[in-house]
């Protein structure tokens, strides 16, 4: 991320946040990470860091305690360990043992399924720890709990240790005897004994030094005391010294063997250390977040201001142990506004609010949870520019205002639509009219570059410019005019007054001076300020009313749409009731047709052909009228239902026929006719005979039979499936039945033969799958009997 100036982290007090976080670190490596922490612009990396920290914070809130404690770096130790034959000191081995122990404890902790379930990201991190338990066993075998080599680490060391203890007991006995002997003679001083060069010696008065045989090791600064090793213990002391030398040599051999055992685990040790450091970093951020009540907000790649109930974390910590409450702020500029011009009285909180915006944004892009409502939305900025405080530079021979101008030049040259610009006391440091004019010109240029920013000012021309310009909005810090005290609450939408005269009077400045100043500025200055505040208030009121009207209009549009849909749905239901009545009438006509067939048999038997013909034609006309009326009514109902449906019938969508249950994909639509793949066949059907459905879980791929069917065509009501294989016969029968449904047939005749009865049973099974079949039966023997099935729809 591009940051300007180079001390921007200090100016926004981000370094103070880092100092607080480092107090939570368990390792120096984690502290080093925070010293050089990167401000990121990659949303995926930022989200991962936020999610990890949020997960750890929630674990803290649940009362979970991960087995993580202080550890030292082993990077240099592992680097030396890689050298063949190199022997680490005991302290280094102890550090390695600490790392391995923590890693294995964490691995064991997450063997609990529930703990892994509640902390998936931390668990995923711990899965990188892969190391053999034999490593800790071997280190445990060599070192004790205090980190010292165990006396029984090898047989030789055990033997030497026993000899040392034996010799030291002998030394104690002989030396104590010598002390008693020389003490009784009055040769020793009150201290009796001491240590010199690692050996026990007698403290002998200088006048008796020739009376005590042995080795003189030292004498006191005054020369009145000498330190003599008695002759009788010299040999024993020599033996003990030699045994300790042998012990050191044996320990060296043991450590060399131990280092050889650890060496193959060098890479695994570094991975484990990296994982522990990562855990330490997450833990530190989580504990800091818990301390400042930070949360994980919503994030997006595009820059945006949508902070809700945000706090300055430094103020939260400052008031941690006091009764003072930190006042939160919301930063939502609404619409297309990108720049906030913040005004108000001195010490009213303008600069703190502006710095808080930069600090919280920088924290988020560094992977920290932020002290803001979790429903806040944070965008990502690629550049950040800050101009705060006294910029005077003795090194560069620049005055305060010259430094401000240099910062403006660099900002204007480098800022773009992904930049966050924060400027405090914009235009100050020179003549107000000139400084205000230059500030307005810079603000205008930055606005054209579509930057996001917060600037604080006392200048009326900047407030007025924000009032006129698009994408810029005024804001103010609230001031209690009754008590003349700031409330530190920020309001978006109207500028603030400086209240300079009121504050001057309150702090006790002489009335003469205040009135003189008021006379010098005149009434116009305050009148313009008041008028601007009034205009902004009216503008905000108008915008609020407009937003309310638009909201109500939107609600009204949705209510009207809902009413129209309900009304259409009611009309369809009425038409469907009428359709059902017509279908019932059609069934009655077909029942009459069946009765008429019996009557015609009787008429034919009486040889009255004319009468039979007239009756047949009359019945046919009546049947055609009913079918035509039924068809028209269905057309009206289904076309309207399709028109108001939210699920469109289009190519690629899935649908079923109204009178069937099979689902298929619409392949094409042309002139109201849809081609649909139903199972292994393709059908061309009127689109009004289809109902939109969801895609089936499994679509079986079978060989297609392309059959074009049109509702306007007449269809056969009889099919003969004898002399076909069972598969072909059933395929033909399914096409026949679908065709009959589409053309509103009422009675069908299926000739399947008697045979063994297999085909007859298969026909019955298929007929039962169609819910629109009213009944089916076998006719009289003279009409085919068991070899024929008659169907009524």
PDB file of C-alpha atoms in Angstrom, residues 442-628:
ATOM      1  CA  UNK A 442      -6.924  21.562  -4.138  1.00  0.00           C
ATOM      2  CA  UNK A 443     -10.216  20.134  -2.846  1.00  0.00           C
ATOM      3  CA  UNK A 444     -11.817  20.681  -6.245  1.00  0.00           C
ATOM      4  CA  UNK A 445      -8.972  18.842  -7.973  1.00  0.00           C
ATOM      5  CA  UNK A 446      -9.081  15.939  -5.523  1.00  0.00           C
ATOM      6  CA  UNK A 447     -12.843  15.700  -6.018  1.00  0.00           C
ATOM      7  CA  UNK A 448     -12.342  15.371  -9.773  1.00  0.00           C
ATOM      8  CA  UNK A 449      -9.918  12.527  -9.084  1.00  0.00           C
ATOM      9  CA  UNK A 450     -12.781  10.783  -7.201  1.00  0.00           C
ATOM     10  CA  UNK A 451     -10.803  10.306  -4.005  1.00  0.00           C
ATOM     11  CA  UNK A 452     -12.348   9.493  -0.631  1.00  0.00           C
ATOM     12  CA  UNK A 453     -11.432  11.760   2.237  1.00  0.00           C
ATOM     13  CA  UNK A 454     -12.089  13.657   5.436  1.00  0.00           C
ATOM     14  CA  UNK A 455     -10.846  17.237   5.855  1.00  0.00           C
ATOM     15  CA  UNK A 456     -11.285  19.541   8.841  1.00  0.00           C
ATOM     16  CA  UNK A 457     -11.531  23.312   8.500  1.00  0.00           C
ATOM     17  CA  UNK A 458     -12.800  26.583   9.959  1.00  0.00           C
ATOM     18  CA  UNK A 459     -12.988  28.332   6.571  1.00  0.00           C
ATOM     19  CA  UNK A 460     -16.449  29.375   5.377  1.00  0.00           C
ATOM     20  CA  UNK A 461     -15.479  29.219   1.696  1.00  0.00           C
ATOM     21  CA  UNK A 462     -14.731  25.488   2.050  1.00  0.00           C
ATOM     22  CA  UNK A 463     -18.053  24.887   3.804  1.00  0.00           C
ATOM     23  CA  UNK A 464     -19.823  26.754   1.005  1.00  0.00           C
ATOM     24  CA  UNK A 465     -17.877  24.837  -1.660  1.00  0.00           C
ATOM     25  CA  UNK A 466     -18.921  21.546  -0.025  1.00  0.00           C
ATOM     26  CA  UNK A 467     -22.523  22.811  -0.118  1.00  0.00           C
ATOM     27  CA  UNK A 468     -22.363  23.517  -3.862  1.00  0.00           C
ATOM     28  CA  UNK A 469     -20.131  20.691  -5.138  1.00  0.00           C
ATOM     29  CA  UNK A 470     -21.263  17.205  -6.031  1.00  0.00           C
ATOM     30  CA  UNK A 471     -19.826  14.243  -4.082  1.00  0.00           C
ATOM     31  CA  UNK A 472     -18.776  16.462  -1.145  1.00  0.00           C
ATOM     32  CA  UNK A 473     -20.804  16.813   2.033  1.00  0.00           C
ATOM     33  CA  UNK A 474     -20.497  19.021   5.093  1.00  0.00           C
ATOM     34  CA  UNK A 475     -20.262  17.621   8.598  1.00  0.00           C
ATOM     35  CA  UNK A 476     -20.005  19.130  12.042  1.00  0.00           C
ATOM     36  CA  UNK A 477     -19.055  18.369  15.610  1.00  0.00           C
ATOM     37  CA  UNK A 478     -21.961  19.032  17.965  1.00  0.00           C
ATOM     38  CA  UNK A 479     -21.618  21.877  20.485  1.00  0.00           C
ATOM     39  CA  UNK A 480     -23.744  22.477  23.572  1.00  0.00           C
ATOM     40  CA  UNK A 481     -24.597  26.169  23.169  1.00  0.00           C
ATOM     41  CA  UNK A 482     -26.184  26.372  26.609  1.00  0.00           C
ATOM     42  CA  UNK A 483     -23.141  25.172  28.530  1.00  0.00           C
ATOM     43  CA  UNK A 484     -20.667  26.128  25.780  1.00  0.00           C
ATOM     44  CA  UNK A 485     -19.133  22.653  25.861  1.00  0.00           C
ATOM     45  CA  UNK A 486     -18.396  20.206  23.023  1.00  0.00           C
ATOM     46  CA  UNK A 487     -20.370  16.923  23.029  1.00  0.00           C
ATOM     47  CA  UNK A 488     -17.926  15.187  20.608  1.00  0.00           C
ATOM     48  CA  UNK A 489     -20.840  13.883  18.530  1.00  0.00           C
ATOM     49  CA  UNK A 490     -20.426  14.045  14.765  1.00  0.00           C
ATOM     50  CA  UNK A 491     -23.309  14.951  12.443  1.00  0.00           C
ATOM     51  CA  UNK A 492     -23.269  14.501   8.680  1.00  0.00           C
ATOM     52  CA  UNK A 493     -25.164  16.945   6.468  1.00  0.00           C
ATOM     53  CA  UNK A 494     -24.583  20.410   7.892  1.00  0.00           C
ATOM     54  CA  UNK A 495     -21.518  22.564   8.686  1.00  0.00           C
ATOM     55  CA  UNK A 496     -20.532  23.622  12.170  1.00  0.00           C
ATOM     56  CA  UNK A 497     -19.667  26.983  13.692  1.00  0.00           C
ATOM     57  CA  UNK A 498     -16.380  27.732  15.406  1.00  0.00           C
ATOM     58  CA  UNK A 499     -18.126  29.432  18.390  1.00  0.00           C
ATOM     59  CA  UNK A 500     -14.890  31.361  18.880  1.00  0.00           C
ATOM     60  CA  UNK A 501     -16.458  34.407  20.572  1.00  0.00           C
ATOM     61  CA  UNK A 502     -18.602  32.274  22.884  1.00  0.00           C
ATOM     62  CA  UNK A 503     -15.649  30.154  23.955  1.00  0.00           C
ATOM     63  CA  UNK A 504     -13.471  33.249  24.447  1.00  0.00           C
ATOM     64  CA  UNK A 505     -16.080  34.787  26.717  1.00  0.00           C
ATOM     65  CA  UNK A 506     -16.522  31.542  28.657  1.00  0.00           C
ATOM     66  CA  UNK A 507     -12.830  31.163  29.460  1.00  0.00           C
ATOM     67  CA  UNK A 508     -12.826  34.695  30.902  1.00  0.00           C
ATOM     68  CA  UNK A 509     -11.346  36.858  28.143  1.00  0.00           C
ATOM     69  CA  UNK A 510     -12.195  40.506  28.828  1.00  0.00           C
ATOM     70  CA  UNK A 511     -15.546  41.576  27.317  1.00  0.00           C
ATOM     71  CA  UNK A 512     -13.903  44.653  25.799  1.00  0.00           C
ATOM     72  CA  UNK A 513     -11.574  42.457  23.788  1.00  0.00           C
ATOM     73  CA  UNK A 514     -14.355  40.137  22.648  1.00  0.00           C
ATOM     74  CA  UNK A 515     -16.611  43.003  21.572  1.00  0.00           C
ATOM     75  CA  UNK A 516     -13.726  44.716  19.779  1.00  0.00           C
ATOM     76  CA  UNK A 517     -13.096  41.519  17.814  1.00  0.00           C
ATOM     77  CA  UNK A 518     -16.785  41.177  16.978  1.00  0.00           C
ATOM     78  CA  UNK A 519     -16.867  44.744  15.652  1.00  0.00           C
ATOM     79  CA  UNK A 520     -13.793  44.079  13.507  1.00  0.00           C
ATOM     80  CA  UNK A 521     -15.313  41.034  11.829  1.00  0.00           C
ATOM     81  CA  UNK A 522     -18.682  42.702  11.485  1.00  0.00           C
ATOM     82  CA  UNK A 523     -22.104  41.160  11.323  1.00  0.00           C
ATOM     83  CA  UNK A 524     -21.757  39.851   7.762  1.00  0.00           C
ATOM     84  CA  UNK A 525     -19.262  37.139   8.652  1.00  0.00           C
ATOM     85  CA  UNK A 526     -21.549  35.545  11.243  1.00  0.00           C
ATOM     86  CA  UNK A 527     -24.615  36.116   9.059  1.00  0.00           C
ATOM     87  CA  UNK A 528     -23.012  34.157   6.192  1.00  0.00           C
ATOM     88  CA  UNK A 529     -22.055  31.372   8.599  1.00  0.00           C
ATOM     89  CA  UNK A 530     -25.585  31.214  10.013  1.00  0.00           C
ATOM     90  CA  UNK A 531     -27.147  31.341   6.561  1.00  0.00           C
ATOM     91  CA  UNK A 532     -24.966  28.468   5.366  1.00  0.00           C
ATOM     92  CA  UNK A 533     -25.934  26.352   8.388  1.00  0.00           C
ATOM     93  CA  UNK A 534     -29.594  27.182   7.751  1.00  0.00           C
ATOM     94  CA  UNK A 535     -29.316  26.267   4.069  1.00  0.00           C
ATOM     95  CA  UNK A 536     -27.648  22.967   4.880  1.00  0.00           C
ATOM     96  CA  UNK A 537     -30.359  22.173   7.417  1.00  0.00           C
ATOM     97  CA  UNK A 538     -33.053  22.914   4.850  1.00  0.00           C
ATOM     98  CA  UNK A 539     -31.209  20.896   2.220  1.00  0.00           C
ATOM     99  CA  UNK A 540     -30.922  17.919   4.544  1.00  0.00           C
ATOM    100  CA  UNK A 541     -34.589  18.211   5.478  1.00  0.00           C
ATOM    101  CA  UNK A 542     -35.495  18.259   1.774  1.00  0.00           C
ATOM    102  CA  UNK A 543     -33.278  15.261   1.037  1.00  0.00           C
ATOM    103  CA  UNK A 544     -34.794  13.342   3.968  1.00  0.00           C
ATOM    104  CA  UNK A 545     -38.319  14.118   2.739  1.00  0.00           C
ATOM    105  CA  UNK A 546     -37.382  13.142  -0.804  1.00  0.00           C
ATOM    106  CA  UNK A 547     -35.921   9.852   0.440  1.00  0.00           C
ATOM    107  CA  UNK A 548     -39.128   9.237   2.428  1.00  0.00           C
ATOM    108  CA  UNK A 549     -41.292   9.951  -0.646  1.00  0.00           C
ATOM    109  CA  UNK A 550     -39.189   7.651  -2.814  1.00  0.00           C
ATOM    110  CA  UNK A 551     -39.424   4.931  -0.169  1.00  0.00           C
ATOM    111  CA  UNK A 552     -43.215   5.307   0.024  1.00  0.00           C
ATOM    112  CA  UNK A 553     -43.474   5.333  -3.780  1.00  0.00           C
ATOM    113  CA  UNK A 554     -41.474   2.138  -3.930  1.00  0.00           C
ATOM    114  CA  UNK A 555     -43.767   0.547  -1.352  1.00  0.00           C
ATOM    115  CA  UNK A 556     -46.835   1.728  -3.285  1.00  0.00           C
ATOM    116  CA  UNK A 557     -45.467   0.276  -6.540  1.00  0.00           C
ATOM    117  CA  UNK A 558     -44.867  -3.051  -4.845  1.00  0.00           C
ATOM    118  CA  UNK A 559     -48.365  -3.034  -3.293  1.00  0.00           C
ATOM    119  CA  UNK A 560     -49.939  -2.292  -6.684  1.00  0.00           C
ATOM    120  CA  UNK A 561     -47.931  -5.054  -8.284  1.00  0.00           C
ATOM    121  CA  UNK A 562     -48.921  -7.422  -5.494  1.00  0.00           C
ATOM    122  CA  UNK A 563     -52.586  -6.432  -5.907  1.00  0.00           C
ATOM    123  CA  UNK A 564     -52.466  -7.011  -9.663  1.00  0.00           C
ATOM    124  CA  UNK A 565     -50.878 -10.429  -9.168  1.00  0.00           C
ATOM    125  CA  UNK A 566     -53.479 -11.398  -6.568  1.00  0.00           C
ATOM    126  CA  UNK A 567     -56.300 -10.138  -8.789  1.00  0.00           C
ATOM    127  CA  UNK A 568     -54.962 -12.078 -11.774  1.00  0.00           C
ATOM    128  CA  UNK A 569     -54.522 -15.170  -9.626  1.00  0.00           C
ATOM    129  CA  UNK A 570     -58.153 -14.855  -8.442  1.00  0.00           C
ATOM    130  CA  UNK A 571     -59.366 -14.523 -12.032  1.00  0.00           C
ATOM    131  CA  UNK A 572     -57.416 -17.643 -13.006  1.00  0.00           C
ATOM    132  CA  UNK A 573     -58.911 -19.568 -10.132  1.00  0.00           C
ATOM    133  CA  UNK A 574     -62.437 -18.517 -11.218  1.00  0.00           C
ATOM    134  CA  UNK A 575     -61.730 -19.587 -14.783  1.00  0.00           C
ATOM    135  CA  UNK A 576     -60.301 -22.900 -13.597  1.00  0.00           C
ATOM    136  CA  UNK A 577     -63.515 -23.599 -11.667  1.00  0.00           C
ATOM    137  CA  UNK A 578     -65.456 -22.880 -14.862  1.00  0.00           C
ATOM    138  CA  UNK A 579     -63.035 -25.111 -16.788  1.00  0.00           C
ATOM    139  CA  UNK A 580     -63.565 -27.971 -14.371  1.00  0.00           C
ATOM    140  CA  UNK A 581     -67.352 -27.600 -14.810  1.00  0.00           C
ATOM    141  CA  UNK A 582     -66.946 -27.737 -18.594  1.00  0.00           C
ATOM    142  CA  UNK A 583     -64.724 -30.809 -18.348  1.00  0.00           C
ATOM    143  CA  UNK A 584     -67.363 -32.477 -16.224  1.00  0.00           C
ATOM    144  CA  UNK A 585     -69.956 -31.612 -18.863  1.00  0.00           C
ATOM    145  CA  UNK A 586     -67.695 -33.107 -21.530  1.00  0.00           C
ATOM    146  CA  UNK A 587     -67.434 -36.327 -19.546  1.00  0.00           C
ATOM    147  CA  UNK A 588     -71.231 -36.473 -19.329  1.00  0.00           C
ATOM    148  CA  UNK A 589     -71.471 -36.006 -23.102  1.00  0.00           C
ATOM    149  CA  UNK A 590     -69.057 -38.895 -23.631  1.00  0.00           C
ATOM    150  CA  UNK A 591     -71.109 -41.003 -21.204  1.00  0.00           C
ATOM    151  CA  UNK A 592     -74.146 -40.193 -23.334  1.00  0.00           C
ATOM    152  CA  UNK A 593     -72.104 -41.248 -26.359  1.00  0.00           C
ATOM    153  CA  UNK A 594     -71.611 -44.659 -24.808  1.00  0.00           C
ATOM    154  CA  UNK A 595     -75.346 -44.985 -24.145  1.00  0.00           C
ATOM    155  CA  UNK A 596     -76.042 -43.811 -27.693  1.00  0.00           C
ATOM    156  CA  UNK A 597     -73.882 -46.622 -29.078  1.00  0.00           C
ATOM    157  CA  UNK A 598     -76.181 -49.139 -27.403  1.00  0.00           C
ATOM    158  CA  UNK A 599     -79.295 -47.354 -28.773  1.00  0.00           C
ATOM    159  CA  UNK A 600     -77.763 -47.308 -32.270  1.00  0.00           C
ATOM    160  CA  UNK A 601     -77.192 -51.043 -32.089  1.00  0.00           C
ATOM    161  CA  UNK A 602     -80.882 -51.443 -31.395  1.00  0.00           C
ATOM    162  CA  UNK A 603     -81.818 -49.027 -34.227  1.00  0.00           C
ATOM    163  CA  UNK A 604     -79.503 -50.855 -36.666  1.00  0.00           C
ATOM    164  CA  UNK A 605     -81.107 -54.099 -35.620  1.00  0.00           C
ATOM    165  CA  UNK A 606     -84.480 -52.606 -36.653  1.00  0.00           C
ATOM    166  CA  UNK A 607     -82.943 -51.545 -40.056  1.00  0.00           C
ATOM    167  CA  UNK A 608     -83.786 -47.813 -39.521  1.00  0.00           C
ATOM    168  CA  UNK A 609     -80.523 -46.448 -41.002  1.00  0.00           C
ATOM    169  CA  UNK A 610     -81.737 -42.856 -41.495  1.00  0.00           C
ATOM    170  CA  UNK A 611     -82.772 -42.493 -37.890  1.00  0.00           C
ATOM    171  CA  UNK A 612     -79.411 -43.926 -36.732  1.00  0.00           C
ATOM    172  CA  UNK A 613     -77.488 -41.500 -38.962  1.00  0.00           C
ATOM    173  CA  UNK A 614     -79.419 -38.468 -37.668  1.00  0.00           C
ATOM    174  CA  UNK A 615     -78.857 -39.476 -34.033  1.00  0.00           C
ATOM    175  CA  UNK A 616     -75.144 -40.018 -34.683  1.00  0.00           C
ATOM    176  CA  UNK A 617     -74.683 -36.618 -36.354  1.00  0.00           C
ATOM    177  CA  UNK A 618     -76.585 -34.795 -33.598  1.00  0.00           C
ATOM    178  CA  UNK A 619     -74.431 -36.403 -30.944  1.00  0.00           C
ATOM    179  CA  UNK A 620     -71.249 -35.575 -32.854  1.00  0.00           C
ATOM    180  CA  UNK A 621     -72.244 -31.910 -33.200  1.00  0.00           C
ATOM    181  CA  UNK A 622     -72.939 -31.681 -29.481  1.00  0.00           C
ATOM    182  CA  UNK A 623     -69.609 -33.370 -28.694  1.00  0.00           C
ATOM    183  CA  UNK A 624     -67.675 -31.022 -31.000  1.00  0.00           C
ATOM    184  CA  UNK A 625     -69.308 -27.960 -29.411  1.00  0.00           C
ATOM    185  CA  UNK A 626     -68.332 -29.083 -25.919  1.00  0.00           C
ATOM    186  CA  UNK A 627     -64.747 -29.852 -26.995  1.00  0.00           C
ATOM    187  CA  UNK A 628     -64.411 -26.495 -28.786  1.00  0.00           C
TER     188      UNK A 628
END
